[in-house]
Short mmCIF file of C-alpha atoms in Angstrom, two decimals:
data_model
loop_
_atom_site.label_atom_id
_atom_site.label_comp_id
_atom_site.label_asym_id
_atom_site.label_seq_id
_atom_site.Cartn_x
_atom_site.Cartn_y
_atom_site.Cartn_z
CA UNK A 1 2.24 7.85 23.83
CA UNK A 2 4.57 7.13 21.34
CA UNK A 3 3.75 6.47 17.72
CA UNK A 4 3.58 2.72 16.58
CA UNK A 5 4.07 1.13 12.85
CA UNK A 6 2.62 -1.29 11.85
CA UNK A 7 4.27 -2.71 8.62
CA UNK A 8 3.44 -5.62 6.44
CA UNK A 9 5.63 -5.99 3.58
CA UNK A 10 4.62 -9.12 0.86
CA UNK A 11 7.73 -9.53 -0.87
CA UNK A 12 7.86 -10.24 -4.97
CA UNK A 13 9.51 -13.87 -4.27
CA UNK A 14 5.82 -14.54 -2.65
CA UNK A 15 6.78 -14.38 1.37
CA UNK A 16 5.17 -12.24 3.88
CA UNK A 17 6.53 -10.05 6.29
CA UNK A 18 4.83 -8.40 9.19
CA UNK A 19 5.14 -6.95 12.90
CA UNK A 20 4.72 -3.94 14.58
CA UNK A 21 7.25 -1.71 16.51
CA UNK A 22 6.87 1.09 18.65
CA UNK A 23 9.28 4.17 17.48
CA UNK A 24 11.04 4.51 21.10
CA UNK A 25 12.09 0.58 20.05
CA UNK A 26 13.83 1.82 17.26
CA UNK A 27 17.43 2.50 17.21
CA UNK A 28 18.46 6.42 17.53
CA UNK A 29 19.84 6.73 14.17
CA UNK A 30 16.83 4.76 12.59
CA UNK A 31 14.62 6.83 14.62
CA UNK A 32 15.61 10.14 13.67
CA UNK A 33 15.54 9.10 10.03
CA UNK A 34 12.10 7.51 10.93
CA UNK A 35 10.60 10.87 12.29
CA UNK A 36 12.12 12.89 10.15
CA UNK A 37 10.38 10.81 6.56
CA UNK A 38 7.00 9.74 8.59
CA UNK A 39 6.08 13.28 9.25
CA UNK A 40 6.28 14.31 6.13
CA UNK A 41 2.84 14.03 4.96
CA UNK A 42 4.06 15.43 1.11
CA UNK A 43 6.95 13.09 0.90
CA UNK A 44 4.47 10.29 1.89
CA UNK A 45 1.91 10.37 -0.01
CA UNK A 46 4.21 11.52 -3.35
CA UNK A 47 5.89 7.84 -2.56
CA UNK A 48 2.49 6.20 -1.95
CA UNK A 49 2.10 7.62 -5.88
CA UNK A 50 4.79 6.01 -7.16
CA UNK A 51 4.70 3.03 -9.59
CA UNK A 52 7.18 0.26 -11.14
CA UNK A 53 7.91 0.00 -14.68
CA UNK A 54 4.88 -1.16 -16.66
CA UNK A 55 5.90 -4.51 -17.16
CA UNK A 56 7.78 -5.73 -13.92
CA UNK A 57 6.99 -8.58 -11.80
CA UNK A 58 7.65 -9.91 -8.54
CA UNK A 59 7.28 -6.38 -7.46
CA UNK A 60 7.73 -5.90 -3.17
CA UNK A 61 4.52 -4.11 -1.52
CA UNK A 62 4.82 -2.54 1.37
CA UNK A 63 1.91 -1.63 3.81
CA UNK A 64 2.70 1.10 6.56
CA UNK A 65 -0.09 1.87 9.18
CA UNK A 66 1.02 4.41 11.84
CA UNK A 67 -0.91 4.59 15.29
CA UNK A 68 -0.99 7.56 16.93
CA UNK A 69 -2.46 6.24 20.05
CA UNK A 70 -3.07 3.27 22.30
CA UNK A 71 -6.63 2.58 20.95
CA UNK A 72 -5.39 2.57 17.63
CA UNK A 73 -8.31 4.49 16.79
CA UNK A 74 -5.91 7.55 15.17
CA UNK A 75 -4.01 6.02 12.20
CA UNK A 76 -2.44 6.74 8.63
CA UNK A 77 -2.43 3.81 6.34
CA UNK A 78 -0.23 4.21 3.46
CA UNK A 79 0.26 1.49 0.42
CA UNK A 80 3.86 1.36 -1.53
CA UNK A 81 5.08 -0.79 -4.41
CA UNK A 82 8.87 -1.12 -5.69
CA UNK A 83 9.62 2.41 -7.70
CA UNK A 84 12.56 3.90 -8.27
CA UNK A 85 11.73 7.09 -7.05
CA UNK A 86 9.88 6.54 -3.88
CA UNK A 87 13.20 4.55 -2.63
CA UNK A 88 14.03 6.70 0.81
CA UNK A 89 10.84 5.59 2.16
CA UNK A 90 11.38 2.09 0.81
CA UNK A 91 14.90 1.68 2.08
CA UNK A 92 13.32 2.94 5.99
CA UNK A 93 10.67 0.38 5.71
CA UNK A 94 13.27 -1.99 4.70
CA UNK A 95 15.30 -1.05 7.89
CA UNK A 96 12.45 -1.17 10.05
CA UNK A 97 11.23 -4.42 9.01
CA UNK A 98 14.64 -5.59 9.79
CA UNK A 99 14.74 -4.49 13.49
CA UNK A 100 10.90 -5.97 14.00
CA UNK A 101 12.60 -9.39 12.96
CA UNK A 102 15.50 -8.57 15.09
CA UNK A 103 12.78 -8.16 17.83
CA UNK A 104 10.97 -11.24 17.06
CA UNK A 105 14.21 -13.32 16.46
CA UNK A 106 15.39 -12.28 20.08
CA UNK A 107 18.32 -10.58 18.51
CA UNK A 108 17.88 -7.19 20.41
CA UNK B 1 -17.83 6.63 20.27
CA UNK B 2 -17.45 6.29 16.53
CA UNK B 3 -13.95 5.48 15.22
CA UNK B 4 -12.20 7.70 13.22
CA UNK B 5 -11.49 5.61 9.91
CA UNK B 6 -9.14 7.27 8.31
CA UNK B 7 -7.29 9.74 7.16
CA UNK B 8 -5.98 11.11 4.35
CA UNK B 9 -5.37 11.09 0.72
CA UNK B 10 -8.19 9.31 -1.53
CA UNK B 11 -6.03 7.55 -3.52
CA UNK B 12 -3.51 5.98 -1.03
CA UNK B 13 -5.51 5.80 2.42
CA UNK B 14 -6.53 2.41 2.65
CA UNK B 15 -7.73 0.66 6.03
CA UNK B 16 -5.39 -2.26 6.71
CA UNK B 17 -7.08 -5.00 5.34
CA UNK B 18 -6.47 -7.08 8.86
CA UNK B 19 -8.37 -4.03 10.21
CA UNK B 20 -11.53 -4.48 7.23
CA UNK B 21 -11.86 -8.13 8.41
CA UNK B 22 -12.29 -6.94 12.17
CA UNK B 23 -14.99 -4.05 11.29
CA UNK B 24 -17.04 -6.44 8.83
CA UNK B 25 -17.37 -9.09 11.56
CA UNK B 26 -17.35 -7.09 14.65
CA UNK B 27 -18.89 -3.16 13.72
CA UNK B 28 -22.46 -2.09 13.61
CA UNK B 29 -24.35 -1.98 10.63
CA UNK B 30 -22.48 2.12 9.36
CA UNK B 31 -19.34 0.90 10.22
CA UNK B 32 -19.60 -2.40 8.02
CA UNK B 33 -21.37 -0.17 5.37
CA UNK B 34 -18.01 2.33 5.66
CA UNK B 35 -15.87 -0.86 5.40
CA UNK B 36 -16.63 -2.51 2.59
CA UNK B 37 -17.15 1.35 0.84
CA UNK B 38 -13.23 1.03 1.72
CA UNK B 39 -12.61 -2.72 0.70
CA UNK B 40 -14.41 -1.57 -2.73
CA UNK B 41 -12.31 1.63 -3.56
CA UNK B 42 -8.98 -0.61 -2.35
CA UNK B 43 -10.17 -2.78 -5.34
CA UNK B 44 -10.66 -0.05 -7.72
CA UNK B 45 -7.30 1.00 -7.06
CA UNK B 46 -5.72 -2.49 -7.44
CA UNK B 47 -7.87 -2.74 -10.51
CA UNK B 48 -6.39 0.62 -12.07
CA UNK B 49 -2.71 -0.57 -11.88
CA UNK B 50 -3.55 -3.85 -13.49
CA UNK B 51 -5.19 -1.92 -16.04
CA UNK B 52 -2.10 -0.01 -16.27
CA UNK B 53 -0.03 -3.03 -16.83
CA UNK B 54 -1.29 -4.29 -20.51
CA UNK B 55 0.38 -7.51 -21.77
CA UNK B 56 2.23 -7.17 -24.78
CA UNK B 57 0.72 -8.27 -27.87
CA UNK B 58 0.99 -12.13 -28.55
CA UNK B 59 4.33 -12.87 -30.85
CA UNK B 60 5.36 -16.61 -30.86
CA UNK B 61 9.36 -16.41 -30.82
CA UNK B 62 11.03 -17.78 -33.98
CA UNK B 63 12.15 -21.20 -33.83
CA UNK B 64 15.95 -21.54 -34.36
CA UNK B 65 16.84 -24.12 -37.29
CA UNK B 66 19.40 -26.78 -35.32
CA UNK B 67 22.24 -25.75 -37.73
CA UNK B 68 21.71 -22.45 -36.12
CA UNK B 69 24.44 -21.55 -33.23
CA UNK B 70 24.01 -18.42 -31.65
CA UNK B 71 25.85 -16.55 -28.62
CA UNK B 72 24.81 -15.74 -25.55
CA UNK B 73 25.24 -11.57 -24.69
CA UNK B 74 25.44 -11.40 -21.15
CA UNK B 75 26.15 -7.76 -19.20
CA UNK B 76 26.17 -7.50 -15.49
CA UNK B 77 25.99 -4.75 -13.21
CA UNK B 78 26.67 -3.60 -9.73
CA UNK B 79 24.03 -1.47 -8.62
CA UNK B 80 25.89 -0.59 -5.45
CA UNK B 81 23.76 -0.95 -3.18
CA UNK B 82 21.47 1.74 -4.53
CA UNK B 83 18.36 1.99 -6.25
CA UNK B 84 19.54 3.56 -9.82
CA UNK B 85 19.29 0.51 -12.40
CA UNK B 86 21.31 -0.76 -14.42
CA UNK B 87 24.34 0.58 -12.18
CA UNK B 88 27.71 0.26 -13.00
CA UNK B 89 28.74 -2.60 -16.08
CA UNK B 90 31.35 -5.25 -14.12
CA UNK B 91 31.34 -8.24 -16.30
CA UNK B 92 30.45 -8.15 -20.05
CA UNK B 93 30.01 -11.77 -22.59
CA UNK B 94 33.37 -12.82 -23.09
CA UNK B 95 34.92 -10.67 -20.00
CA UNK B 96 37.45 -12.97 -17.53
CA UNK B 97 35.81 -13.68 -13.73
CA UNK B 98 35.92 -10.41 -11.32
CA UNK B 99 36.60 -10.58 -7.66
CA UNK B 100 32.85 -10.42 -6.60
CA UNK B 101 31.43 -14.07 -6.72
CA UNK B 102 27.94 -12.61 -6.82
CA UNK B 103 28.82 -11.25 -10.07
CA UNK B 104 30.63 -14.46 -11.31
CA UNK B 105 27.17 -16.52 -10.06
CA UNK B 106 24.79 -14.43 -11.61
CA UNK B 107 26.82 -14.68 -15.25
CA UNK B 108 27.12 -18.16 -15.23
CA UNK B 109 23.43 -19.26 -13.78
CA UNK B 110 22.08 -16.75 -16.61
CA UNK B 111 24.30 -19.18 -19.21
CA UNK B 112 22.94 -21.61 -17.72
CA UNK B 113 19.26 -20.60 -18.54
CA UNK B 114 19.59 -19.06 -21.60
CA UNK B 115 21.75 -22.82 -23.01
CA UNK B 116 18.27 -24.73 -21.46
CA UNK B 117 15.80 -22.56 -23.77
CA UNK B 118 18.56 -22.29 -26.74
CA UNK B 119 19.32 -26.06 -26.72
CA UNK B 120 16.26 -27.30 -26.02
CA UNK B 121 13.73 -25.28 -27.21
CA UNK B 122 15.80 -23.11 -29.87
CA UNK B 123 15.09 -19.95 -28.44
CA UNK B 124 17.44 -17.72 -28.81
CA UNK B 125 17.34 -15.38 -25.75
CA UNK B 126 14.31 -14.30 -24.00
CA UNK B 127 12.65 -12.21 -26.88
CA UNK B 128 13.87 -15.17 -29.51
CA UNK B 129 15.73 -12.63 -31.15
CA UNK B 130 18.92 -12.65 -29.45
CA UNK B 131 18.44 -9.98 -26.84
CA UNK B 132 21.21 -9.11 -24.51
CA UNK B 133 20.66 -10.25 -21.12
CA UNK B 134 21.05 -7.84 -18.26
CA UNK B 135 21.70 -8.24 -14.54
CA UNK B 136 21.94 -6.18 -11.65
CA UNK B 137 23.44 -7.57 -8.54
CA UNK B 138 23.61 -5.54 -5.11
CA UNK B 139 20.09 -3.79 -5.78
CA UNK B 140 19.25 -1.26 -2.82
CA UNK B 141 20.51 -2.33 0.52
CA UNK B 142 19.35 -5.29 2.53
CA UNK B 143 16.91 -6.06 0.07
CA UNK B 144 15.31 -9.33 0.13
CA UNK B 145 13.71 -9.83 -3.25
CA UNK B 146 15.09 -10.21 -7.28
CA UNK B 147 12.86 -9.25 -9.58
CA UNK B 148 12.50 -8.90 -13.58
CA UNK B 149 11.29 -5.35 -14.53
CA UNK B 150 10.57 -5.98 -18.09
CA UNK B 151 14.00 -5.33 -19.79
CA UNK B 152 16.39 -6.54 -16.75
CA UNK B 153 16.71 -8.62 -13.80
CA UNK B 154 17.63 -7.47 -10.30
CA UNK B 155 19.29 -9.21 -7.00
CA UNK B 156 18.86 -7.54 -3.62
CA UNK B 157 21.60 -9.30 -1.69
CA UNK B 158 19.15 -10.09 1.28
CA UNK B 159 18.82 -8.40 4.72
CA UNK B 160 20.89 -11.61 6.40
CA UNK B 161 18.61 -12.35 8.55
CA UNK B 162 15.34 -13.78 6.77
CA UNK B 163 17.41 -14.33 3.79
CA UNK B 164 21.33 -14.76 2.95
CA UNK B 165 21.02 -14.32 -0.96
CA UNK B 166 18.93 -14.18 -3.97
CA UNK B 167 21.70 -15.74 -6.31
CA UNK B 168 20.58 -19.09 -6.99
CA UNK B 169 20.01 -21.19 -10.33
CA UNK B 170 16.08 -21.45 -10.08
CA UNK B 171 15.13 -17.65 -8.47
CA UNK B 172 17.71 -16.77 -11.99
CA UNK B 173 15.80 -19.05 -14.21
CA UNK B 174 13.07 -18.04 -12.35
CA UNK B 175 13.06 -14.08 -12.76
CA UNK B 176 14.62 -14.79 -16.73
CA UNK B 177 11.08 -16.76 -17.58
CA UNK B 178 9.29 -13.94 -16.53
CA UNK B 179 10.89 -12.45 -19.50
CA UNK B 180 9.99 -15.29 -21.72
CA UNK B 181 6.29 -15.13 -20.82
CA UNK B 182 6.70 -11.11 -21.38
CA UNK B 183 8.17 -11.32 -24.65
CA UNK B 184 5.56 -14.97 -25.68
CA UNK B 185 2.56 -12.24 -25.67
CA UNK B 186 2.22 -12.23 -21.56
CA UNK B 187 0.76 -13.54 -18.99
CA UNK B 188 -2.00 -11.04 -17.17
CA UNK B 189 -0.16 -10.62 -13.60
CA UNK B 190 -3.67 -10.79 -11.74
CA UNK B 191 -5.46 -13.93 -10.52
CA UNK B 192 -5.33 -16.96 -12.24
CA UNK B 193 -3.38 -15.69 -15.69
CA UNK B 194 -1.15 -14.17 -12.64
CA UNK B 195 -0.10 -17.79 -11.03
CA UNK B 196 0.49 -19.05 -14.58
CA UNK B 197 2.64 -16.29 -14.96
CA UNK B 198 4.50 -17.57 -11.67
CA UNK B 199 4.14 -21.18 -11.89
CA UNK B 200 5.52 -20.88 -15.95
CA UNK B 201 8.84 -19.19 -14.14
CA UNK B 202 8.66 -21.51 -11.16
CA UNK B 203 8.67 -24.62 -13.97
CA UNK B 204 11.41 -23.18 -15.98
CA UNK B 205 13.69 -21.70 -13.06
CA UNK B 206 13.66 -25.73 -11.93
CA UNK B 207 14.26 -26.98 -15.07
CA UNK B 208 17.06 -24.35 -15.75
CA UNK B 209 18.71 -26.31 -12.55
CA UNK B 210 18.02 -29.74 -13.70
CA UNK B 211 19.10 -29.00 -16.83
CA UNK B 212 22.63 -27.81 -15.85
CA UNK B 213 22.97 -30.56 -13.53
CA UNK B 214 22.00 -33.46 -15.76
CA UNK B 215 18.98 -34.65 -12.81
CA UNK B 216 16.39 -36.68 -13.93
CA UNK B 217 12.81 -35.93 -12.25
CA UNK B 218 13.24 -38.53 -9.68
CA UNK B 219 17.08 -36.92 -8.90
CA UNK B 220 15.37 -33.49 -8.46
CA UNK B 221 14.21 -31.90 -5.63
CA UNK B 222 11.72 -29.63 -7.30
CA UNK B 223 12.32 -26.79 -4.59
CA UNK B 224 12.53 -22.93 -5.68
CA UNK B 225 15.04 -20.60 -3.84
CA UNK B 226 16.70 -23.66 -1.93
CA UNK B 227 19.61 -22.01 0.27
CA UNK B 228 18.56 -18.75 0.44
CA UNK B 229 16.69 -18.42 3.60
CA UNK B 230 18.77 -17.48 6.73
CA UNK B 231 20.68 -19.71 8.72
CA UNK B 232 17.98 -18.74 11.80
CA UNK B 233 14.99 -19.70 9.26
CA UNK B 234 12.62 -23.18 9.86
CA UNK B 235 12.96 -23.53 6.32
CA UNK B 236 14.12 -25.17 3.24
CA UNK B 237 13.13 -23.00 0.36
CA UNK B 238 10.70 -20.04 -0.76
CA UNK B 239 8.83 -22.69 -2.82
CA UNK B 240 8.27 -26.38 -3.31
CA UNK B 241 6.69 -27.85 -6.07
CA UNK B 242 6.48 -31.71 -5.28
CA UNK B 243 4.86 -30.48 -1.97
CA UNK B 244 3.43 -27.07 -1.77
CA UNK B 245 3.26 -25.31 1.54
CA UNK B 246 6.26 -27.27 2.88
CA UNK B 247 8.82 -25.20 2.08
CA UNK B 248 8.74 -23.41 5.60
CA UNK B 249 7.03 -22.79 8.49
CA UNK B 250 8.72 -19.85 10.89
CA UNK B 251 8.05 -17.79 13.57
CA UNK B 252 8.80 -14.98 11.42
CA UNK B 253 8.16 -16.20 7.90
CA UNK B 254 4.39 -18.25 8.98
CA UNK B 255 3.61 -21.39 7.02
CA UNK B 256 4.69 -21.26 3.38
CA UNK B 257 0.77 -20.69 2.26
CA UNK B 258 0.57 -22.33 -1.58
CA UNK B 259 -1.79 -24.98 -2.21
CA UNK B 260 -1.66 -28.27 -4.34
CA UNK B 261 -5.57 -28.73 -5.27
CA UNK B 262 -8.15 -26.43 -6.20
CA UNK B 263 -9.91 -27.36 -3.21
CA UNK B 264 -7.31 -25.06 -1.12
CA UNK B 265 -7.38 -22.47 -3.85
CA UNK B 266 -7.05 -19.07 -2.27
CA UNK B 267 -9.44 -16.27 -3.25
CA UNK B 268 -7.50 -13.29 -1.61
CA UNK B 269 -6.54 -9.41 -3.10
CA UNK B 270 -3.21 -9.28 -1.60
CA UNK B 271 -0.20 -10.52 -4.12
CA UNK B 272 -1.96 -9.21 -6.84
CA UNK B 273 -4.62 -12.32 -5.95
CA UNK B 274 -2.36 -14.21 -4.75
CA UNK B 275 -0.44 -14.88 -8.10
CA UNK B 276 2.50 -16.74 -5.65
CA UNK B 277 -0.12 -18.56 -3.26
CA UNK B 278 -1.91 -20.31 -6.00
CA UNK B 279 1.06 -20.97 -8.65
CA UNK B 280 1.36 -23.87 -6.00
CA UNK B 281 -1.41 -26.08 -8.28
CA UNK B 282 -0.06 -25.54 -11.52
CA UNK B 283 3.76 -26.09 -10.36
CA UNK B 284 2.46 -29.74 -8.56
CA UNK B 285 0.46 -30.59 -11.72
CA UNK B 286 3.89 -29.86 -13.75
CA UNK B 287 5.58 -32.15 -10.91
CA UNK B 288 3.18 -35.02 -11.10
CA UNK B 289 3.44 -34.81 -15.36
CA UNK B 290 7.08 -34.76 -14.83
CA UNK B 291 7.20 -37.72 -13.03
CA UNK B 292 4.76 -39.76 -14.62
CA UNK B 293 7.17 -39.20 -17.69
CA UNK B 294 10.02 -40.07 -16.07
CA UNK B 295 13.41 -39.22 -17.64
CA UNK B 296 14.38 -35.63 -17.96
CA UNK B 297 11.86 -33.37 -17.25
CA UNK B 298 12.85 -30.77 -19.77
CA UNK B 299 12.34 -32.92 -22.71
CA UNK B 300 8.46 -34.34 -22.86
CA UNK B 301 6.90 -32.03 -19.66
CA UNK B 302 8.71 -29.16 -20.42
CA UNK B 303 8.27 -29.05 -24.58
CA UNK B 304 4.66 -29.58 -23.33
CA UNK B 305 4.86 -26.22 -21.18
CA UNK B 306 7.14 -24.57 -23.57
CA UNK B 307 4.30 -24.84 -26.90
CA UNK B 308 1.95 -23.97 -24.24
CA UNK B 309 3.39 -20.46 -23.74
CA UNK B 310 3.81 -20.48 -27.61
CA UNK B 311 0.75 -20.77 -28.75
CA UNK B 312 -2.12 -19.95 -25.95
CA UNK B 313 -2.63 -16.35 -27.30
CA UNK B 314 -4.56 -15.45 -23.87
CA UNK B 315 -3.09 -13.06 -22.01
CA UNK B 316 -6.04 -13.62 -19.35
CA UNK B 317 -5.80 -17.37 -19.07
CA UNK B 318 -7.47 -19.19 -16.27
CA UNK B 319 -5.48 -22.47 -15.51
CA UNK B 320 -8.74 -24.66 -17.12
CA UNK B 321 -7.61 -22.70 -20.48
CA UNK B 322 -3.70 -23.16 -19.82
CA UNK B 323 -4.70 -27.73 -18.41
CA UNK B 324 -6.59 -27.38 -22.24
CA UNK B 325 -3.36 -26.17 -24.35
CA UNK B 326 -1.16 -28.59 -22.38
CA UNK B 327 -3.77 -31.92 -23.07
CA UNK B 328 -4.01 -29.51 -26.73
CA UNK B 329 0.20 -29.68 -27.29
CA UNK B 330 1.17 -32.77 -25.97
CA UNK B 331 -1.35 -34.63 -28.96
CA UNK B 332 -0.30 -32.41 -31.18
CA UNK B 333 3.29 -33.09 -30.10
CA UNK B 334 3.22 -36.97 -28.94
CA UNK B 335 -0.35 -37.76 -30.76
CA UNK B 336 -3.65 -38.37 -29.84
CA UNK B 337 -4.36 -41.12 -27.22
CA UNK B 338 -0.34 -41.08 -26.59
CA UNK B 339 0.77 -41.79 -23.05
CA UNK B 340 2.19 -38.17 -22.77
CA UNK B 341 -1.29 -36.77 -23.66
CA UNK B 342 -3.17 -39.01 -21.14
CA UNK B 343 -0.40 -38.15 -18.38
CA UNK B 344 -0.96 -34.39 -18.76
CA UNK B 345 -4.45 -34.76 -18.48
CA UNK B 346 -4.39 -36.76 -15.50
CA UNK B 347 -1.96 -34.59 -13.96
CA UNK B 348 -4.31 -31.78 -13.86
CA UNK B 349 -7.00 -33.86 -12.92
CA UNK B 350 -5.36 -34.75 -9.53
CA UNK B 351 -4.85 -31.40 -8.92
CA UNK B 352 -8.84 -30.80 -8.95
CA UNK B 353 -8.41 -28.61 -12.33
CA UNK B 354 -11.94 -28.94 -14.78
CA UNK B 355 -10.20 -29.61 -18.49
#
């Protein structure tokens, strides 16, 4: 089976975003770059890490669960805020919440 | 069989809190126990980065003397689509218009916000002290949020779909107040103190509109991010404060979720406790002051809001402590038993807030 995200992202203007998306739904390019950042357990959980400046507001939060299988019994869950350095796996989660809307908008 | 919970890493392993809700009601006794062990450490962690975020200590900012006429400093950047802040400087104070409207915008709404709390309220800048204003436009690519980061503001340009831009006069007043809370002593971004923190930028990112527009608050529409949802979108704007949880309702987006009484208040740990959800009471008891007063809305209501954030010294206030000030400031402002004082009061009191 292939692997399914699960993303919720609650943006810092207050507006929530979620869906879920199966990786063989994905665009090639976005795929590749997609397998290629959400197997890498390090890179992961170094971004999960990551934290805004002290002070800033209206920060984005992202929520990532991946399913490994149908029963969705096998998952990672993974929790990221607006940093600078955690932005590859910000800007793919960005990307991939714009294809689930693309999906749910009947764009694809 | 017994579900495998988890995974991973102590610290950033979480069950999905849609997933918490469906153990708690549906699991056997262990699996509720393991649960709301989860649901607790997801707390602790939440807590921790609150804790990490300390307000800064309370300073009232210097009121200008009327003779005084200071400039506004106003840089803005392209970031390029890229993360890296500021980016690269494309229009300093006193520069002549570039090619990119989105720069152009974002220098004259900031003009436009800084003139409200100069002219008004003699502040000069958002620290009082004249501080330079800076602005990043293009921030990462299809980003859909702006955001103040405690020395700069920053405009994703939207993914297009779910949003066409972030560029508008009240999400600029908007992210610009969060300064002015930051450098007025701060605003706890948790809970209640959190959607004070929101609803004081929601107030002032309106009134920054009104104010450049001349609109009394019967002319005003009182919405927040109006225009920037997608073409595609069931929806008006991100926020309304004569009628929260109007602003939209999309297949995509949901219902726009804020509240205008404490009976809907929402008790939830997403949002940093919902700190947009619940900013919805405040902003409709500034709306209902507003036009009780009539007139312009920055003059009586806002002064009222403004020596609010002057003076309330608590960076952990719950919105019965912030309803006090306000009844506290406008007697102290329009005098005791004045219609302005009895206004504010009942203002909060039809939005079910205890003064």
């Amino acid at each position: 089976m292939t692997m399914t995200l699960f993303l919720q992202v609650f943006t810092g203007q207050g507006i929530r975003l979620q869906g879920e998306i199966a990786m063989d739904e994905l665009p090639d390019d976005l795929a590749r770059q997609a397998q290629a950042i959400l197997q890498d357990d390090r890179m992961l959980a170094d971004a999960a890490s990551a934290q805004p400046p002290p002070q800033m507001v209206d920060v984005s939060t992202y929520e990532l669960t991946l399913y490994y299988d149908a029963s969705h019994t096998h998952y990672k869950h993974y929790t990221f805020v607006d940093a600078e350095t955690n932005i590859d796996v910000l800007d793919l989660l960005d990307d991939i919440m714009h294809e689930i809307i693309r999906h749910k908008k009947g764009l694809v | 069989m017994t579900p495998h919970y988890g995974c991973c890493h102590p610290m950033q392993c979480i069950l999905p809190p849609h997933m918490v809700e469906a153990i708690k009601m549906r699991g056997d006794s262990q699996q509720r126990k393991m649960a709301e062990t989860l649901e607790k450490r997801a707390e602790e962690m939440r807590e921790h980065r609150s804790e990490a975020t300390p307000p800064d200590s309370f300073l009232a900012a210097p009121v200008l003397a009327m003779s005084a006429q200071p400039a506004v400093d106003r840089a803005v950047y392209d970031g390029n689509r890229r993360a890296t802040l500021p980016g690269t400087l494309v229009r300093a104070e006193g520069d002549d218009r570039v090619e990119d409207d989105d720069v152009n915008n974002v220098y004259e709404l900031t003009g436009d916000v800084y003139h409200l709390y100069l002219n008004v309220y003699r502040r000069n800048s958002l620290d009082g002290k004249g501080m330079t204003i800076l602005s990043t436009v293009h921030h990462r690519r299809r980003y859909n949020n702006a955001f103040w980061n405690g020395t700069q503001m920053a405009y994703g340009d939207g993914d297009g779909t779910l949003f066409q831009t972030f560029i508008e006069a009240t999400i600029v007043g908007h992210e610009l107040s969060h300064g002015v809370v930051q450098f007025s002593g701060g605003l706890t971004y948790r809970d209640q103190a959190g959607a004070l923190n929101e609803s004081f930028a929601d107030v002032f990112g309106s009134l920054s509109k009104q104010y450049a527009l001349g609109q009394t608050a019967a002319e005003a529409n009182w919405l927040i991010g109006e225009g920037t949802l997608g073409p595609d979108i069931n929806g008006v704007a991100l926020r309304s404060m004569k009628a929260p949880g109007t602003a939209y309702n999309d297949s995509v987006l949901g219902k726009d979720p804020q509240p205008y009484h404490m009976d809907f208040y929402l008790t939830t740990s997403t949002d940093n406790g919902g700190v947009h959800i619940n900013s919805g009471i405040p902003n409709h008891a500034f709306y209902l002051l507003a036009q009780y007063l009539g007139g312009y809305a920055w003059e009586k209501a806002g002064c009222i809001w403004y020596d609010t954030m002057q003076s309330i010294n608590n960076p952990f206030a719950t919105f019965s402590d912030w309803a006090d000030k306000t009844v506290e400031m406008a007697r102290q402002r329009f005098g005791v038993g004045s219609l302005e004082a009895e206004y504010t009061r009942r203002s909060w009191k039809l939005v079910g807030v205890d003064l």
